[in-house]
Coordinates of C-alpha atoms in Angstrom, one line a residue:
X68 CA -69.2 14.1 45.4
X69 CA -65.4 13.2 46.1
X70 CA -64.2 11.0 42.7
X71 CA -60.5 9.8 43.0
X72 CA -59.2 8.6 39.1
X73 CA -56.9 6.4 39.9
X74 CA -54.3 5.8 37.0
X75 CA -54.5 9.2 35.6
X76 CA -53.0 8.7 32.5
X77 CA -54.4 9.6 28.6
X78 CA -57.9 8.7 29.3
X79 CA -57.8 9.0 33.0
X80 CA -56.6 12.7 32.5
X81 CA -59.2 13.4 29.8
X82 CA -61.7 12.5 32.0
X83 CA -60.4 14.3 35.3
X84 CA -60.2 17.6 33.0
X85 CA -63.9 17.1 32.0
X86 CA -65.3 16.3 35.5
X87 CA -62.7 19.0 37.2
X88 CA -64.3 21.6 34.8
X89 CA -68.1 20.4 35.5
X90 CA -66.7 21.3 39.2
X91 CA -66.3 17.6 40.6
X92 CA -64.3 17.2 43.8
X93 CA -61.2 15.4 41.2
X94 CA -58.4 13.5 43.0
X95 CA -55.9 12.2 40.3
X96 CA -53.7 9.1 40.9
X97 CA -50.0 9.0 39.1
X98 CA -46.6 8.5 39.0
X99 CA -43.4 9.6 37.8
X100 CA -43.0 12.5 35.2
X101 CA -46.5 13.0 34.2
X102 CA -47.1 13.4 38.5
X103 CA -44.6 15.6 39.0
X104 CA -45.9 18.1 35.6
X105 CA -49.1 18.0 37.2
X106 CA -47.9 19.2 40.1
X107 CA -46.2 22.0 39.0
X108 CA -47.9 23.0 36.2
X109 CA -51.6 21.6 36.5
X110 CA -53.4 19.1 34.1
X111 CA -53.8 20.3 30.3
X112 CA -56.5 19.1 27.6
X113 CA -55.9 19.8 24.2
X114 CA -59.1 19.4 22.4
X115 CA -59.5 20.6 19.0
X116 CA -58.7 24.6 18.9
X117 CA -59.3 24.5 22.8
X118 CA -56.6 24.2 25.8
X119 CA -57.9 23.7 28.9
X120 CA -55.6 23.6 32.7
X121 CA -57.4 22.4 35.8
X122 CA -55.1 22.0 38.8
X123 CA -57.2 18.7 40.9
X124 CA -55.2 16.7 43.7
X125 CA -52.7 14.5 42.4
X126 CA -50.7 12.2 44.2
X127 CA -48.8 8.9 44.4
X128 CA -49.9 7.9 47.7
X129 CA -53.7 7.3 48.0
X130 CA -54.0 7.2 51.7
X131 CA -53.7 10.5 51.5
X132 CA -57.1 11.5 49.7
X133 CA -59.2 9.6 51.9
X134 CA -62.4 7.9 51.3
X135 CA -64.2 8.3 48.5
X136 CA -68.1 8.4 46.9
X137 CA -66.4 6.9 43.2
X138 CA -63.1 5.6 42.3
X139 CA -62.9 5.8 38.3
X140 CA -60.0 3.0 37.5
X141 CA -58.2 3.9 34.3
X142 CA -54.8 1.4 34.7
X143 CA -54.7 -0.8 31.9
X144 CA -56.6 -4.1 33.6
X145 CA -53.8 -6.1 33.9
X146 CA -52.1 -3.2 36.7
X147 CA -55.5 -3.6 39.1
X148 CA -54.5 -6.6 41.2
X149 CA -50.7 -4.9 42.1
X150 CA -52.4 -1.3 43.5
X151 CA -55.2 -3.0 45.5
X152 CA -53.6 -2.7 48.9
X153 CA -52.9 0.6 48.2
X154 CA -56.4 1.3 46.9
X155 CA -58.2 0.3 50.9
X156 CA -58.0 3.6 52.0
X157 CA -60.0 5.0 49.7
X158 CA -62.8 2.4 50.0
X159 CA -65.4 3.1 52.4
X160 CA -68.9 1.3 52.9
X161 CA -70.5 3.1 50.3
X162 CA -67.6 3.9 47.5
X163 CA -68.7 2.5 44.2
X164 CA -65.7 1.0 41.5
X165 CA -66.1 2.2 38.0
X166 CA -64.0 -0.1 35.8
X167 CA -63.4 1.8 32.8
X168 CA -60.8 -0.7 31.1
X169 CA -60.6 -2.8 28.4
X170 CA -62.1 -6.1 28.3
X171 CA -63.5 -8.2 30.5
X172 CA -63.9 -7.1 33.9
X173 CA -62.9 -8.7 37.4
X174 CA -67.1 -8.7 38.2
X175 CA -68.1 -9.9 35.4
X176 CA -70.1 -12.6 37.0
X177 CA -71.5 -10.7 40.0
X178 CA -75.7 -10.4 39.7
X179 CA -74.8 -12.7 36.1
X180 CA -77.4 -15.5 37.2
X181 CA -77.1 -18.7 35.7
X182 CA -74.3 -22.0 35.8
X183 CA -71.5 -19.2 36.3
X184 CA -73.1 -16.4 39.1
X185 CA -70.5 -14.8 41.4
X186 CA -67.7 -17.0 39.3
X187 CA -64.0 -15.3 38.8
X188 CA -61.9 -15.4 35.9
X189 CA -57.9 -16.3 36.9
X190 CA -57.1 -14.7 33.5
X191 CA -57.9 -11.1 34.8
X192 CA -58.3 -11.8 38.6
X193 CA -56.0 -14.3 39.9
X194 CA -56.7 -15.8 42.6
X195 CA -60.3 -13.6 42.8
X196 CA -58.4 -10.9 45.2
X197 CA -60.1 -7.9 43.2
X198 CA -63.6 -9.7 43.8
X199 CA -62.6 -10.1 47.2
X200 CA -60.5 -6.8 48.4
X201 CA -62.1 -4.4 46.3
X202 CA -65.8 -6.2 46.2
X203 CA -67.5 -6.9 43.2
X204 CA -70.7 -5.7 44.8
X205 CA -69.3 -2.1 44.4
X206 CA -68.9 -2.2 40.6
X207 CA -69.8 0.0 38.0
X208 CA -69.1 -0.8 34.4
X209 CA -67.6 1.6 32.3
X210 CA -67.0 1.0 28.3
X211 CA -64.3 3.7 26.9
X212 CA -64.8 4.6 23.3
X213 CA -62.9 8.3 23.2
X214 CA -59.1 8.1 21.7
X215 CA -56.8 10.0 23.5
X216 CA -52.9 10.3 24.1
X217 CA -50.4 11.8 26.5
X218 CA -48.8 14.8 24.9
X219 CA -46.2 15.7 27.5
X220 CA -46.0 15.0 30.7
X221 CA -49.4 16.9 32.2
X222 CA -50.8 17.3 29.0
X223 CA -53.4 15.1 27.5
X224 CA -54.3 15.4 23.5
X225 CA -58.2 14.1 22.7
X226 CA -58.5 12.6 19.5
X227 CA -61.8 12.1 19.0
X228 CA -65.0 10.3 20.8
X229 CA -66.4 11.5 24.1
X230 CA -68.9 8.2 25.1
X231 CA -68.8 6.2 27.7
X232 CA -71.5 3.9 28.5
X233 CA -72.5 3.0 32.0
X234 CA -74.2 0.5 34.1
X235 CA -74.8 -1.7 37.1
X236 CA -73.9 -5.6 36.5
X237 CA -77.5 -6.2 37.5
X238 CA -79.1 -4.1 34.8
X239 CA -80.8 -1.8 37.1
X240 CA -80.9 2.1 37.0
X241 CA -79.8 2.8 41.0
X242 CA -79.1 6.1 41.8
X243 CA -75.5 6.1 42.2
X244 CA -75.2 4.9 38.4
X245 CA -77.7 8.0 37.2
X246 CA -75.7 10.8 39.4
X247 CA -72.7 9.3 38.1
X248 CA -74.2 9.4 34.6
X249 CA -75.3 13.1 35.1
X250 CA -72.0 14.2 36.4
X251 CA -70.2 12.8 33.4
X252 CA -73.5 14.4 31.0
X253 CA -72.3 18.0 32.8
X254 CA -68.6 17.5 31.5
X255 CA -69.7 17.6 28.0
X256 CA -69.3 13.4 28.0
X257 CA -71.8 11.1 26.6
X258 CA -72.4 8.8 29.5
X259 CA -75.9 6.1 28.5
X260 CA -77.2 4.1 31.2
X261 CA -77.6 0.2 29.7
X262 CA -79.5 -1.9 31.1
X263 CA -77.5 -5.0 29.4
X264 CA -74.2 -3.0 30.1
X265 CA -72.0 -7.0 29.2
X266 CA -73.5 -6.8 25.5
X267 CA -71.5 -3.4 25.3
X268 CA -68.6 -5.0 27.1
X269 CA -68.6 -7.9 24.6
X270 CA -68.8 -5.0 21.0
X271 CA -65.9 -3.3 21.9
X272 CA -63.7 -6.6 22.9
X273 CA -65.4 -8.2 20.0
X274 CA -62.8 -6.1 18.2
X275 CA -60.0 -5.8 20.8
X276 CA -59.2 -9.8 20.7
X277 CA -58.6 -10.0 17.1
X278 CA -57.3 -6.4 15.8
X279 CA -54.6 -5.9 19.1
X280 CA -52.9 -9.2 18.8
X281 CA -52.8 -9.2 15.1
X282 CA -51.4 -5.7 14.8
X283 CA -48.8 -6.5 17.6
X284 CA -47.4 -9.6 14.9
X285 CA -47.3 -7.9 12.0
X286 CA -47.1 -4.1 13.1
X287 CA -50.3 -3.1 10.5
X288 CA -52.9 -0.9 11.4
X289 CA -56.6 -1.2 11.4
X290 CA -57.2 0.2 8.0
X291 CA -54.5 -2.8 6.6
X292 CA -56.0 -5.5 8.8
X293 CA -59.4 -5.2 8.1
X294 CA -58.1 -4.5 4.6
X295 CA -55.7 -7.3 3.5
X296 CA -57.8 -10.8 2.7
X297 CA -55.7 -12.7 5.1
X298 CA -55.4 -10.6 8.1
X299 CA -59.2 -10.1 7.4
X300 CA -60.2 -13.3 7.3
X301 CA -57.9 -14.1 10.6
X302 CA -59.6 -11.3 12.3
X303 CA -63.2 -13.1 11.3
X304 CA -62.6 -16.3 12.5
X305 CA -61.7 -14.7 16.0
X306 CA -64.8 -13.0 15.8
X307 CA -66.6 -15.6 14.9
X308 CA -65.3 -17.8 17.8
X309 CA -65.7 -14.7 20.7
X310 CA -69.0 -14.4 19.4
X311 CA -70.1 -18.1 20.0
X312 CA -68.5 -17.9 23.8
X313 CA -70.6 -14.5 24.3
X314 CA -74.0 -15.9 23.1
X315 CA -73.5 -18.6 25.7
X316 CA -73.3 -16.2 28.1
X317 CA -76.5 -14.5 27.1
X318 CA -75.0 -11.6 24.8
X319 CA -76.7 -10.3 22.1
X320 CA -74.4 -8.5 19.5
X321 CA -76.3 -5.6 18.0
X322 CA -74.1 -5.9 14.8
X323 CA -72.8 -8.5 13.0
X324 CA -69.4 -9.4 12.2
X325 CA -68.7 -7.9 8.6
X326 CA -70.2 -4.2 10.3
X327 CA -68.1 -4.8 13.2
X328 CA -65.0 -5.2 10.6
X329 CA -65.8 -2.6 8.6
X330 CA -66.2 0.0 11.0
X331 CA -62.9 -0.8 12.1
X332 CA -62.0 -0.2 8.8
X333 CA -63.3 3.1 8.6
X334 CA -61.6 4.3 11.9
X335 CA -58.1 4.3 9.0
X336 CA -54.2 3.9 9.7
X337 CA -55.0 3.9 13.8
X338 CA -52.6 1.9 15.7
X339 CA -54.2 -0.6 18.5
X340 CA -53.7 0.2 21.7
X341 CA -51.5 -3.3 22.3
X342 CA -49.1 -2.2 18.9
X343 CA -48.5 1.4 20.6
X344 CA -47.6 -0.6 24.1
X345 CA -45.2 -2.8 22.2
X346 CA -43.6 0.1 20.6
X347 CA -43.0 1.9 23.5
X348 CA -41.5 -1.3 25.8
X349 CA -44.7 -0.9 28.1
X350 CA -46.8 -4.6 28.9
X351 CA -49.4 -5.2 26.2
X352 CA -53.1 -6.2 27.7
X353 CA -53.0 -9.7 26.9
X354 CA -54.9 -11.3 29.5
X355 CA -58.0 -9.0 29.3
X356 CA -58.4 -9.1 26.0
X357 CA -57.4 -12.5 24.6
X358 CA -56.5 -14.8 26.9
X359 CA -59.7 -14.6 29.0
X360 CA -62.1 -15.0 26.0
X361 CA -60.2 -18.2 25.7
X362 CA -60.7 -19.2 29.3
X363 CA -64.6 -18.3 28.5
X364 CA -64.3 -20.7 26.1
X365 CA -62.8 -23.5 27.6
X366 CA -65.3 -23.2 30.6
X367 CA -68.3 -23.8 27.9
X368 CA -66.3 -25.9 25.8
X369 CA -65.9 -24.1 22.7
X370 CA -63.2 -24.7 20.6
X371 CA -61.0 -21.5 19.4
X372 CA -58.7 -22.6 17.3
X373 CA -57.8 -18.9 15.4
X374 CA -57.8 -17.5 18.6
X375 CA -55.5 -20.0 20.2
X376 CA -52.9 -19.4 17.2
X377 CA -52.7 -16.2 17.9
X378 CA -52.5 -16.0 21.5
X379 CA -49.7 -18.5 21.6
X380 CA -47.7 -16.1 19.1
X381 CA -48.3 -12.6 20.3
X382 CA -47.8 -14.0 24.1
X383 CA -44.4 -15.5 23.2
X384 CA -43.2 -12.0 21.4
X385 CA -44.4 -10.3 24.5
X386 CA -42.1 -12.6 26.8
X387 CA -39.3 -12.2 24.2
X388 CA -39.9 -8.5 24.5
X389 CA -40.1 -8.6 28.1
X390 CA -43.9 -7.4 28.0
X391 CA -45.7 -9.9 29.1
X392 CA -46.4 -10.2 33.0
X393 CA -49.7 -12.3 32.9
X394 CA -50.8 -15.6 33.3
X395 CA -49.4 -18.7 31.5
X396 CA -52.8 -20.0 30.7
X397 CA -56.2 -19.9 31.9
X398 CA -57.7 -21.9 34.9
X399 CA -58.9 -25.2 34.7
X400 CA -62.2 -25.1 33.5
X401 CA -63.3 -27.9 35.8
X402 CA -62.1 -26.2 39.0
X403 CA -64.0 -22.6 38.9
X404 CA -63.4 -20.6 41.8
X405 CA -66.8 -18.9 42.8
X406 CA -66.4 -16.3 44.9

């Protein structure tokens, strides 16, 4: 089984450590320093009181690895539509994608049914060229739950977690989503098959689109946001608004919004992922996290006032910052593109 992680950075190395060591045919995909320490050195996971080396394939140029049975794609989802050229030689009539980003993914509508089947979302796919060039019909979602940062260049630190849920858009179990499950089971990862694999999509952004963009503006972490009555009560509106686009779509939220808070709560002074990327000087997610929940909603019509605020503010500090490389708003609702 040939697996090529392409954008092999904190999670991306985590995972190609795990699958290397469950003795996975592991090509890596990376740039610059952490490339050239991988090289030279190998690929290190620091887990707890364990240190682990694996020395996989790694490269810059992906025409070299040929094609493969799974490409694992761990760039943040706002990187997917500049590496797709670049990506074709890995593809052949059989490779399966396995999306495991944040947020809403560019098949999101493939085998959806309904008003919206085979629809794309400019937000996170403009101009549908991932649905096209890479195929939605060869998508696997992934959800990432583990915490996990690059050390040094070639060395990965895991913080905690070690799930991530799989499944096919269309809800069944095919085989190449159970031997991918099984691989992943091997390398001491949790890896459940959903059959509803959009609801788990949905919890974890449920989160994402409030906590991210709020930290960004005032720099708190989770334990202060989900703390603090106003940031709180901010973060519960958004909620409350994603949750009313999602539930149009079908979703069913196993929670409810005052669990979903609290547990972020409980996770303490973590920064989000979009604080840490504004801290370094590296584009924050944006698009996949906020501003396509607000296309969502203009496409069924529901208002999102809290979320509309905040977007506006934590877009315009990115462009001040020079982070932000997205879209400046969301399709017209009234001209989706269906693929």
């Amino acid at each position: 089984m040939k697996i090529c992680i392409y954008g092999a950075g904190a999670i991306g190395g985590y995972l190609g450590v795990q699958l290397a060591r469950a003795g996975a045919d592991i090509s890596l995909v990376a740039r610059g320093a952490h490339l050239a320490a991988m090289r030279e050195r190998g690929l290190t996971l620091l887990t707890g009181e364990e240190t682990h080396t694996v020395h996989p394939r790694c490269t810059d140029k992906p025409a070299e690895l040929g094609v493969q049975d799974f490409i694992i794609i761990t760039l943040k989802a706002h990187s997917i539509t500049g590496v797709i050229e670049t990506m074709q030689p890995l593809l052949g009539p059989h490779t399966r994608i396995v999306t495991a980003v944040n947020g809403i993914p560019y098949w999101y509508f493939y085998r959806h049914g309904g008003a919206y089947e085979n629809a794309t979302l400019e937000s996170i796919d403009p101009g549908g060229r991932q649905w096209r060039e890479i195929g939605a019909e060869r998508a696997i979602g992934c959800i990432v739950y583990p915490a996990t940062e690059i050390e040094a260049p070639g060395v990965i630190r895991h913080v905690y977690g070690n799930n991530f849920p799989l499944g096919e858009p269309s809800g069944e179990i095919t085989p190449d989503v159970q031997r991918l499950a099984d691989l992943f089971v091997s390398a001491g990862l949790k890896a459940p098959v959903l059959d509803r694999i959009r609801d788990e999509i949905w919890l974890k952004l449920w989160g994402n689109v409030c906590f991210n963009p709020i930290s960004a503006l005032t720099h708190a972490t989770l334990d202060v946001i989900c703390t603090d009555p106003s940031t709180r009560a901010l973060s519960r509106a958004i909620m409350v608004e994603t949750q009313a686009i999602a539930e149009t779509f079908g979703v069913k939220f196993r929670v409810d919004v005052e669990r979903r808070i609290e547990g972020a709560r409980k996770v303490g002074a973590h920064k989000t992922s979009m604080l840490q990327d504004l801290e370094r000087g590296r584009p924050m997610e944006i698009d996949p996290l906020v501003t396509v929940v607000q296309e969502m909603g203009r496409l069924t019509g529901i208002p999102t006032p809290a979320l509309d605020s905040v977007l506006a503010m934590v877009t315009q500090r990115a462009r001040i910052a020079g982070l932000y490389d997205g879209v400046s708003t969301p399709a017209d609702p009234h001209a989706l593109a269906v693929a």
